[in-house]
mmCIF file of N, CA and C in Angstrom:
data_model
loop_
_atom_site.group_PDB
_atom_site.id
_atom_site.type_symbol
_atom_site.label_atom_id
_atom_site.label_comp_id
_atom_site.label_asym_id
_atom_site.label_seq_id
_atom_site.Cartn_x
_atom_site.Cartn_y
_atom_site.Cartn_z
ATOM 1 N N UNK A 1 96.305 87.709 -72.405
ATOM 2 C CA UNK A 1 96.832 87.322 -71.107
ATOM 3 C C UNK A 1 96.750 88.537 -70.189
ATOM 4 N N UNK A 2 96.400 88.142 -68.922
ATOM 5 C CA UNK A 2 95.900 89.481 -68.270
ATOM 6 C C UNK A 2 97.669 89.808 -67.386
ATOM 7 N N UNK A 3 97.469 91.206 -67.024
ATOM 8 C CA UNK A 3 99.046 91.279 -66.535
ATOM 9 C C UNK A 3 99.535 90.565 -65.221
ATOM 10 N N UNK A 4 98.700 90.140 -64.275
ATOM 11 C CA UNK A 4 99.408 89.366 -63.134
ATOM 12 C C UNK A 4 99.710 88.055 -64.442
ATOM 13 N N UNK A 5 98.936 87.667 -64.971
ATOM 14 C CA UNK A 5 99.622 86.329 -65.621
ATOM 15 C C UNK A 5 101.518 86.447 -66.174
ATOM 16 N N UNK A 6 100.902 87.709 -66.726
ATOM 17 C CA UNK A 6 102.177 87.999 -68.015
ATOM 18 C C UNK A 6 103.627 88.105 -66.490
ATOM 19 N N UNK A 7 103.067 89.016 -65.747
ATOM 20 C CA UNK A 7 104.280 88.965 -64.979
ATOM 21 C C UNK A 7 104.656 87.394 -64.212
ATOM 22 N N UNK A 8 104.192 86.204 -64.011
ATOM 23 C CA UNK A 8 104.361 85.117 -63.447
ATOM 24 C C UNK A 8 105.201 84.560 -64.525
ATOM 25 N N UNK A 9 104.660 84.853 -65.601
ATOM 26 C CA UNK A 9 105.343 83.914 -67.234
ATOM 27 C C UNK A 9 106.215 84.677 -67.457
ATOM 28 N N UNK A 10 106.826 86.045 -67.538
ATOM 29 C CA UNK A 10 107.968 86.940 -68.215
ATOM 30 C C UNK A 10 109.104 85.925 -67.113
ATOM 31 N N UNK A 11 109.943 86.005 -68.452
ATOM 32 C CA UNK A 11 111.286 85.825 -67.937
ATOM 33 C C UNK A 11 111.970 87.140 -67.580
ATOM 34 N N UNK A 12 112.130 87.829 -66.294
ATOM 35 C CA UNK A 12 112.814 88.842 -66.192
ATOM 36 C C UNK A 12 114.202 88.619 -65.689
ATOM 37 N N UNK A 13 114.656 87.532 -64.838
ATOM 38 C CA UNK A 13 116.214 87.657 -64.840
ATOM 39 C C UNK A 13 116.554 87.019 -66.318
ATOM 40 N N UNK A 14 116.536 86.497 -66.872
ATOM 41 C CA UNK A 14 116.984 86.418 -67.899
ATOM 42 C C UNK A 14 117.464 87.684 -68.838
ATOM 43 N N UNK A 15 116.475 88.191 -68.452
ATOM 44 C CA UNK A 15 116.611 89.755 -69.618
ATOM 45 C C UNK A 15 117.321 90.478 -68.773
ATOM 46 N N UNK A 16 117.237 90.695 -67.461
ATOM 47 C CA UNK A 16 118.466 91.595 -66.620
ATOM 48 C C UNK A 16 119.774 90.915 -66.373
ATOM 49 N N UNK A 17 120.049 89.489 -66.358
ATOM 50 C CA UNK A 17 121.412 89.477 -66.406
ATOM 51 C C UNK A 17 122.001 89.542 -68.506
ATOM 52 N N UNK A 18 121.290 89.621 -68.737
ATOM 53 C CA UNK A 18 122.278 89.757 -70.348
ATOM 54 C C UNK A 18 122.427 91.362 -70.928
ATOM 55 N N UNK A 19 121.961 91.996 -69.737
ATOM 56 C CA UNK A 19 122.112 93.341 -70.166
ATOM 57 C C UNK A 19 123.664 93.108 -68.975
ATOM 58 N N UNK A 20 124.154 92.598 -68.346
ATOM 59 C CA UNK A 20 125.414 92.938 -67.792
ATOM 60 C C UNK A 20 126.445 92.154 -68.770
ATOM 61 N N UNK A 21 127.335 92.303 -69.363
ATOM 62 C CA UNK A 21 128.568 92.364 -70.271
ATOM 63 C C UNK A 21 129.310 90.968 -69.641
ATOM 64 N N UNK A 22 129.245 89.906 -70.236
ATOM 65 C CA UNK A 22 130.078 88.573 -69.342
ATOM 66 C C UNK A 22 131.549 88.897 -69.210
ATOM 67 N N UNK A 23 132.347 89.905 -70.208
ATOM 68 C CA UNK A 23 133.734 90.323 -70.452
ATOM 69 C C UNK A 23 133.999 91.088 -69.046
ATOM 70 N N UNK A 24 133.120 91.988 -68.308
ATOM 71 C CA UNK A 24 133.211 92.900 -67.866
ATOM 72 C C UNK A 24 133.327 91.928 -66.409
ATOM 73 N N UNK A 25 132.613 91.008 -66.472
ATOM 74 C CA UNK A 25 132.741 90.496 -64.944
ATOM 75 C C UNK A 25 133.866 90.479 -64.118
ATOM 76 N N UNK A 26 134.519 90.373 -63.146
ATOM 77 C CA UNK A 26 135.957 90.245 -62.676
ATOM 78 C C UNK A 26 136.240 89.207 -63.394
ATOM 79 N N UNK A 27 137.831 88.938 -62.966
ATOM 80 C CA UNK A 27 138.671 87.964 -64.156
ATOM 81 C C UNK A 27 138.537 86.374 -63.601
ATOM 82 N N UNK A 28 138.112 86.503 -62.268
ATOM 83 C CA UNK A 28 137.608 85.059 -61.340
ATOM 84 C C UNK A 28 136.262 84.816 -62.035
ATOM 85 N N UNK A 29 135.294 84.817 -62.278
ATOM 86 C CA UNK A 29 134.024 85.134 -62.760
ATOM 87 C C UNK A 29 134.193 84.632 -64.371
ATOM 88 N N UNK A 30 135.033 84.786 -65.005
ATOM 89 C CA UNK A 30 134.418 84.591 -66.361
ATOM 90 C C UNK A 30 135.945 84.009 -67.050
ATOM 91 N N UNK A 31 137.248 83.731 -66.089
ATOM 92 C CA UNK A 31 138.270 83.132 -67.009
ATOM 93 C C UNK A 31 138.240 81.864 -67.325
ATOM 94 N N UNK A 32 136.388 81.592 -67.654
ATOM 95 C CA UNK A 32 136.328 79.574 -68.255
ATOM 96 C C UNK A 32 135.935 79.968 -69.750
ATOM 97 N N UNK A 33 136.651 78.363 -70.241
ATOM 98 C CA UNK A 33 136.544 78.407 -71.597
ATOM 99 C C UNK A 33 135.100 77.604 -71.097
ATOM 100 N N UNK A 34 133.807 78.063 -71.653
ATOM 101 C CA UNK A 34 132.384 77.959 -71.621
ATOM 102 C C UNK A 34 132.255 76.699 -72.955
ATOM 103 N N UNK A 35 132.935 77.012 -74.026
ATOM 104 C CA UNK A 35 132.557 76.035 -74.774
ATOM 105 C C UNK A 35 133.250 74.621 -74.630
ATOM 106 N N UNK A 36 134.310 74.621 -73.985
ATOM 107 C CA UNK A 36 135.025 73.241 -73.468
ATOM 108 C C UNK A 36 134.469 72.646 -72.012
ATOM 109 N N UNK A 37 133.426 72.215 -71.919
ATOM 110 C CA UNK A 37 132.515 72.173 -70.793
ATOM 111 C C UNK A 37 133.369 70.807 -69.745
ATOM 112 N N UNK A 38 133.979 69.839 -70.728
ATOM 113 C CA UNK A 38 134.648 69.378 -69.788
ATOM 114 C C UNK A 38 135.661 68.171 -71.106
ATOM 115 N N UNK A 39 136.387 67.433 -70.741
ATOM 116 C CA UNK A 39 136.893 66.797 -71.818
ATOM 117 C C UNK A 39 136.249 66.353 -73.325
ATOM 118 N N UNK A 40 135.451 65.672 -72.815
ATOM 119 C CA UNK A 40 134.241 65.058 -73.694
ATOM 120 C C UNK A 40 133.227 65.722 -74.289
ATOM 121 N N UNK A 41 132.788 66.843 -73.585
ATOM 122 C CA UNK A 41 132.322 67.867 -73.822
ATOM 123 C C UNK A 41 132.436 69.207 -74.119
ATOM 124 N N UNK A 42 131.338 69.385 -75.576
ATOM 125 C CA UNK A 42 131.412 70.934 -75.498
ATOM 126 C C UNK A 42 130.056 71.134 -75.820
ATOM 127 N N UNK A 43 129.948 72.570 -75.375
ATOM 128 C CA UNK A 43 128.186 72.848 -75.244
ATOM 129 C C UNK A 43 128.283 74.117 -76.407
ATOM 130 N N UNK A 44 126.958 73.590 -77.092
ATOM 131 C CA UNK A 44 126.719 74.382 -78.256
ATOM 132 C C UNK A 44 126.149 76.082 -77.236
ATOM 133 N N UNK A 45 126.440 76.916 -78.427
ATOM 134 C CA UNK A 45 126.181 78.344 -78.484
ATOM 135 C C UNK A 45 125.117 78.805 -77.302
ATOM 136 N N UNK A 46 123.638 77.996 -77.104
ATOM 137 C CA UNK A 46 122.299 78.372 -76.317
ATOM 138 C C UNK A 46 122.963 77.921 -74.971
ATOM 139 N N UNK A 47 123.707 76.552 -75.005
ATOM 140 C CA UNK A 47 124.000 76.053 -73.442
ATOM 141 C C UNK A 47 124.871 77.217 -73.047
ATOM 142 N N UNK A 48 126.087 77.348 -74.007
ATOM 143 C CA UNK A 48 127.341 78.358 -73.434
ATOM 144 C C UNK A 48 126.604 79.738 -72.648
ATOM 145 N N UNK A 49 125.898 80.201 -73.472
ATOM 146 C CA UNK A 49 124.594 81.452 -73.348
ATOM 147 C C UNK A 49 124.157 81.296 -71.841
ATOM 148 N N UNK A 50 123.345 80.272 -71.680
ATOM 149 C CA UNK A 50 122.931 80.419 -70.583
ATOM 150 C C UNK A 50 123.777 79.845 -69.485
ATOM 151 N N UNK A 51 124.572 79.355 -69.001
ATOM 152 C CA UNK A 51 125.998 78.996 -68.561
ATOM 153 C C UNK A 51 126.250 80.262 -68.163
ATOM 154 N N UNK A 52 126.346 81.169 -68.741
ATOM 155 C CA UNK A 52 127.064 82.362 -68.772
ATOM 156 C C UNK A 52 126.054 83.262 -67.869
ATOM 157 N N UNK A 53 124.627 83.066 -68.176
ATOM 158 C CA UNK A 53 123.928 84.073 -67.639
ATOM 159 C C UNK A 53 123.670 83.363 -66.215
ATOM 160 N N UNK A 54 123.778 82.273 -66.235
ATOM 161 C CA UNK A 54 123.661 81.648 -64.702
ATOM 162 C C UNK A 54 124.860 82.240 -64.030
ATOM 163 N N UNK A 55 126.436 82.369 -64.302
ATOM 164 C CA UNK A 55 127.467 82.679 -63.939
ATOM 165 C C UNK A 55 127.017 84.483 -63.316
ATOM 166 N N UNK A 56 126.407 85.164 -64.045
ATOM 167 C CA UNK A 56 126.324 86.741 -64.047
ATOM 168 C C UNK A 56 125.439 86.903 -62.677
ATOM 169 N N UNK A 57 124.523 86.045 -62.970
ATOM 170 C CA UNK A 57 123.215 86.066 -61.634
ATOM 171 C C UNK A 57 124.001 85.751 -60.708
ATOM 172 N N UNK A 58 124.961 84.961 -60.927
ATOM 173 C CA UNK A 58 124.958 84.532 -58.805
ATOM 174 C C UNK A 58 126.058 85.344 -58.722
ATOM 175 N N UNK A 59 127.322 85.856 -59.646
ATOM 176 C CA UNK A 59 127.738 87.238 -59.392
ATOM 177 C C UNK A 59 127.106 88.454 -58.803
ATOM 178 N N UNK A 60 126.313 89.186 -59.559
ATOM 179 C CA UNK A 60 124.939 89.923 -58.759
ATOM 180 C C UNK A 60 125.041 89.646 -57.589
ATOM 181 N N UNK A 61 124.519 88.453 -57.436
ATOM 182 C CA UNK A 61 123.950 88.219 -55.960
ATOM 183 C C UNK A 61 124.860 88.106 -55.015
ATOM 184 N N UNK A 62 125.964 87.071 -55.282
ATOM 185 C CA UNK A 62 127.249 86.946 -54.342
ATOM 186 C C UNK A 62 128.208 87.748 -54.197
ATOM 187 N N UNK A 63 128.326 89.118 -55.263
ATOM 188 C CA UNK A 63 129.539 89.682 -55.140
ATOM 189 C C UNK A 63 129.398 91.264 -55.604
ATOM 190 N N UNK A 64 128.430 91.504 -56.171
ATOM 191 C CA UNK A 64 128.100 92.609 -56.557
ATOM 192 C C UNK A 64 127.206 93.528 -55.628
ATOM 193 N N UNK A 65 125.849 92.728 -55.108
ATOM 194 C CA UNK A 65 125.442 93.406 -53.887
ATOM 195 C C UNK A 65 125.523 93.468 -52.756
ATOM 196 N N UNK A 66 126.464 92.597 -51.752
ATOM 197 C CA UNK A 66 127.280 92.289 -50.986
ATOM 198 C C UNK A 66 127.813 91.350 -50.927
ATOM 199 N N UNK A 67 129.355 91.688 -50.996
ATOM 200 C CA UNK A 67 130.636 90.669 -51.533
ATOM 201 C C UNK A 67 130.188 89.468 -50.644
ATOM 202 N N UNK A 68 129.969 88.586 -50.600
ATOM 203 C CA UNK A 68 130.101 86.942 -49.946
ATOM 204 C C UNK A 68 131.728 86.898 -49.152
ATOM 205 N N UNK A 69 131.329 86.829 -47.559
ATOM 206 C CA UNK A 69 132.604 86.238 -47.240
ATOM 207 C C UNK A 69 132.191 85.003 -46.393
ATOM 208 N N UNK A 70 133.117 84.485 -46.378
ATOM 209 C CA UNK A 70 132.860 83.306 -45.579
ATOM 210 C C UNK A 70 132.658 82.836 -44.170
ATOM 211 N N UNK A 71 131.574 81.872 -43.658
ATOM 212 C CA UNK A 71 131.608 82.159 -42.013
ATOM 213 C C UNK A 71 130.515 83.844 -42.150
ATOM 214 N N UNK A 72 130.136 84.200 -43.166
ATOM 215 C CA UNK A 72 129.120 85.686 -42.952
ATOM 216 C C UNK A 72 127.935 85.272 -41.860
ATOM 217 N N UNK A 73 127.316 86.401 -41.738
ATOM 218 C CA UNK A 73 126.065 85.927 -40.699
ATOM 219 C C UNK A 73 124.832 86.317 -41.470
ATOM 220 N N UNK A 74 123.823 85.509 -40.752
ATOM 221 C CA UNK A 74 122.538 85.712 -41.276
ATOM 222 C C UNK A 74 122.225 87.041 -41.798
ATOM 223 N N UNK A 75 122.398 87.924 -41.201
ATOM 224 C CA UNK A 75 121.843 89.263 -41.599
ATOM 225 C C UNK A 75 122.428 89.464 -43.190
ATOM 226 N N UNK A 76 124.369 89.422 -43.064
ATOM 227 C CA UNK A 76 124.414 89.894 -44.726
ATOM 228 C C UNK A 76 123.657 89.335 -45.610
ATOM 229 N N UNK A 77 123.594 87.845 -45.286
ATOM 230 C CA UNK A 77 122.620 86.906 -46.679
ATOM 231 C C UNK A 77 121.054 87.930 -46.754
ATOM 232 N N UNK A 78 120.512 88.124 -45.998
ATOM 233 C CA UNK A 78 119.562 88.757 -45.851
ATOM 234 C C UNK A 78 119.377 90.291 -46.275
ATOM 235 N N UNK A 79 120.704 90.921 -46.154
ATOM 236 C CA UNK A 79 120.844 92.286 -46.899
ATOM 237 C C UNK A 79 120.607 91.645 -48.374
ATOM 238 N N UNK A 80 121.496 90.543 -48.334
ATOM 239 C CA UNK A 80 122.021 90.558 -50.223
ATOM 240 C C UNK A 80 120.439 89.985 -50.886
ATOM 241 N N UNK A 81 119.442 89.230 -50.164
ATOM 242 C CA UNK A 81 118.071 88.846 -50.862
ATOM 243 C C UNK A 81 117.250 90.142 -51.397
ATOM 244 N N UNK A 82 117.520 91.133 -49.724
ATOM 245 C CA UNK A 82 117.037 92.124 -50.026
ATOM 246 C C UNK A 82 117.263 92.807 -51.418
ATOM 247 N N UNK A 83 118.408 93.341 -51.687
ATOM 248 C CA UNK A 83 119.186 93.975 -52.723
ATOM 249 C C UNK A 83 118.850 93.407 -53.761
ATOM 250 N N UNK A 84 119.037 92.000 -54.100
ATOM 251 C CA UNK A 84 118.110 91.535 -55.087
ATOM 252 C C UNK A 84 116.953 91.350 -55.429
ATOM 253 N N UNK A 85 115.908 91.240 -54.737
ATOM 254 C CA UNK A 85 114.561 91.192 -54.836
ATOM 255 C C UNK A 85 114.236 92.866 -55.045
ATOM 256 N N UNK A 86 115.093 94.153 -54.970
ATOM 257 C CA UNK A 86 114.693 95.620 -55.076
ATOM 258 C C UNK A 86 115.366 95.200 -56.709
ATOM 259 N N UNK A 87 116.484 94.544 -56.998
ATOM 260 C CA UNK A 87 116.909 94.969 -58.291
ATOM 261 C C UNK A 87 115.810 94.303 -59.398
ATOM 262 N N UNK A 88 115.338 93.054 -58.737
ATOM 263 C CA UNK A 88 113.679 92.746 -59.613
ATOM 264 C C UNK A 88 113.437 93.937 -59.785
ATOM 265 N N UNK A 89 112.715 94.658 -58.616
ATOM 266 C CA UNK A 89 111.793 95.378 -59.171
ATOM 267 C C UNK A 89 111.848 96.288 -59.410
ATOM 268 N N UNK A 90 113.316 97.132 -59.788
ATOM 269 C CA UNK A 90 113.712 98.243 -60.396
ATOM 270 C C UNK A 90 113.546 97.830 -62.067
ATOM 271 N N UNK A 91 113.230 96.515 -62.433
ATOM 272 C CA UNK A 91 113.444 95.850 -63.763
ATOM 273 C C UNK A 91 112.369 95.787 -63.805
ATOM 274 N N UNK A 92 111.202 96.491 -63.328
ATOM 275 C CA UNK A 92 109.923 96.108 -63.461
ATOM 276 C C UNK A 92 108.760 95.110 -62.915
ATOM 277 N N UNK A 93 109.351 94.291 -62.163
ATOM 278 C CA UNK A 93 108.736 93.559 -61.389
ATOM 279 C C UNK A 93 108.051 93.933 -60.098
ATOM 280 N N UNK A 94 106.747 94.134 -60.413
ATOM 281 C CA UNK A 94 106.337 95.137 -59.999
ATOM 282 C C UNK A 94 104.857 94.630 -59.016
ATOM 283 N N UNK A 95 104.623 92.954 -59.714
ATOM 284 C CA UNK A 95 103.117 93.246 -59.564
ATOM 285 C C UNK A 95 103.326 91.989 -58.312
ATOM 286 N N UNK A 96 102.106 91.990 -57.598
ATOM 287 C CA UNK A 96 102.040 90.959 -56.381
ATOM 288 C C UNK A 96 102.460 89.524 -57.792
ATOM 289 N N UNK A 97 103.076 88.060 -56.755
ATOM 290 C CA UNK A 97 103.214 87.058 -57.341
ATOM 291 C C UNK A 97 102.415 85.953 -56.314
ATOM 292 N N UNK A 98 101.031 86.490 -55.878
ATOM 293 C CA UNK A 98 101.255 85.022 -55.153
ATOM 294 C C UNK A 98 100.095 84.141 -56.093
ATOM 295 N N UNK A 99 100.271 83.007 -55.832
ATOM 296 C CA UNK A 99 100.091 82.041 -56.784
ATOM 297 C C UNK A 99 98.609 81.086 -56.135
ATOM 298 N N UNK A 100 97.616 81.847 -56.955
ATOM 299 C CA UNK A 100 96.301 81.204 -56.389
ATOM 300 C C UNK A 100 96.118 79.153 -56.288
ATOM 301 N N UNK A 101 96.176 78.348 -55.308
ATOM 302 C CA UNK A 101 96.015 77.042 -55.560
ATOM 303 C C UNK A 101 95.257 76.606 -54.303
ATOM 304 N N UNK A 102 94.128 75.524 -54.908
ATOM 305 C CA UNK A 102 93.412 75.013 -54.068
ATOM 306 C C UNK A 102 93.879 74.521 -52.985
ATOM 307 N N UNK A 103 93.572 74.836 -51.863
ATOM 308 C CA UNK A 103 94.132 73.759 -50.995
ATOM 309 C C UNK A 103 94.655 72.156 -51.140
ATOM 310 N N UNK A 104 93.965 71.895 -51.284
ATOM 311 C CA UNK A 104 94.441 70.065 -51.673
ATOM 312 C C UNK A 104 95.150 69.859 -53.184
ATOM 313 N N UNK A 105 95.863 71.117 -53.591
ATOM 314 C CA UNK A 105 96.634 70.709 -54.615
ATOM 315 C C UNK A 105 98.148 70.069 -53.965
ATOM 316 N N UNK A 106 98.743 69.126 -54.734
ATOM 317 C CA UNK A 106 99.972 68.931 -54.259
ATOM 318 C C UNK A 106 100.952 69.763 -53.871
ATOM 319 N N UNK A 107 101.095 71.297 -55.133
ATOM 320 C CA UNK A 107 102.181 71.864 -54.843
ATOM 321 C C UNK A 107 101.592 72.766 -53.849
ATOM 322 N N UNK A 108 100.318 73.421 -53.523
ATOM 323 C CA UNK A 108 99.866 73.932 -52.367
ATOM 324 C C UNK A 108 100.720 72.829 -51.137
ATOM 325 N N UNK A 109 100.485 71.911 -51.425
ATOM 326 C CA UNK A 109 100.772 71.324 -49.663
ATOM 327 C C UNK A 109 102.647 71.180 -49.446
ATOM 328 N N UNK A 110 103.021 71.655 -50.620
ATOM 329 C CA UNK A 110 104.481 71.173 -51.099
ATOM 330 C C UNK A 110 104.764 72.776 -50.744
ATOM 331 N N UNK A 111 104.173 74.211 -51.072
ATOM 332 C CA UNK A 111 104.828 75.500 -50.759
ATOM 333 C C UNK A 111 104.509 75.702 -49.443
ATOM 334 N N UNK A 112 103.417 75.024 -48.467
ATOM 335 C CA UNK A 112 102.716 75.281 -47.606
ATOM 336 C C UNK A 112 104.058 74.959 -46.233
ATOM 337 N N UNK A 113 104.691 73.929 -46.627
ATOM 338 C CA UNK A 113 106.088 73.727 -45.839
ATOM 339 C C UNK A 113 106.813 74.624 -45.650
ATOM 340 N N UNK A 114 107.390 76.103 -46.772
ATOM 341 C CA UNK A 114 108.107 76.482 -46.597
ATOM 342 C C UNK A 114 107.550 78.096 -46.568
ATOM 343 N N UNK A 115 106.617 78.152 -47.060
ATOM 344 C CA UNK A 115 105.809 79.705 -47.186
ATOM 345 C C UNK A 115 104.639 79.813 -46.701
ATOM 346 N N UNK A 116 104.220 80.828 -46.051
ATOM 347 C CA UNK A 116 102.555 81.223 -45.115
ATOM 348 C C UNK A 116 101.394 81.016 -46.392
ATOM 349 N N UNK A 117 100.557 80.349 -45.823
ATOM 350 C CA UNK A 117 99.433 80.253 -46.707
ATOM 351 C C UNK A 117 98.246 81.371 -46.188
ATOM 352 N N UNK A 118 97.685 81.935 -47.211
ATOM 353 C CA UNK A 118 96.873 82.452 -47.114
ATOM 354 C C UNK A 118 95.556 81.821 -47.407
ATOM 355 N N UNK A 119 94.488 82.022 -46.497
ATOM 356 C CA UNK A 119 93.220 81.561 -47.014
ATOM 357 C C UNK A 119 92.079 82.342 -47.490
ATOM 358 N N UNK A 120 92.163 82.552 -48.483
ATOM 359 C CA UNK A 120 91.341 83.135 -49.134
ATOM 360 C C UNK A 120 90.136 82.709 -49.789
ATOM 361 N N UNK A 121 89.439 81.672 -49.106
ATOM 362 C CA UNK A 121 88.418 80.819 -50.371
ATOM 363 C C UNK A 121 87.149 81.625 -49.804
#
């Protein structure tokens, strides 16, 4: 696999939020019982796992690189993308991601809504 591939396929938040400690989070952040998911439910060991690492990421993002207040303005959200998209790539994420597709592919005309297309053919 050549390395732009490997970097599109690596799971890297995965591997950077489980290096942060779920105990360590503030006491708002992590005082759920994870395995009592709701009456009826309880989620085995892999769900609790990732439950948890979903919980750590939007910590990161909402409270760790600039606290979330409410009513904020465009710019903080925009500091805090920033801050995260540098903590990618302090984790190594390093290499361009853009994603070669024919024009007349579906999800081409589906990213083409929300992101600049480049034409490169």
């Amino acid at each position: 696999m050549n390395k732009k591939s490997d970097a599109v396929t690596r799971i890297y938040l995965q591997e950077m939020v489980e290096d942060i400690p779920f105990d360590r989070l503030p006491v708002n952040w992590n005082a759920f019982d994870l395995g009592a998911f709701s009456h009826t439910k309880t989620l085995w060991d892999y769900q609790r796992k990732a439950v948890e690492n979903a919980i750590k990421a939007l910590w990161k993002y909402y409270e760790d690189f600039h606290d979330y207040q409410t009513g904020e303005n465009a710019a903080a959200n925009r500091e805090r993308k920033q801050k995260f998209f540098q903590w990618y790539r302090n984790n190594g994420l390093d290499e361009a991601l853009d994603i070669p597709l024919a024009k007349d592919h579906r999800l081409a005309r589906l990213l083409g809504e929300y992101y600049p297309v480049a034409d490169d053919t």
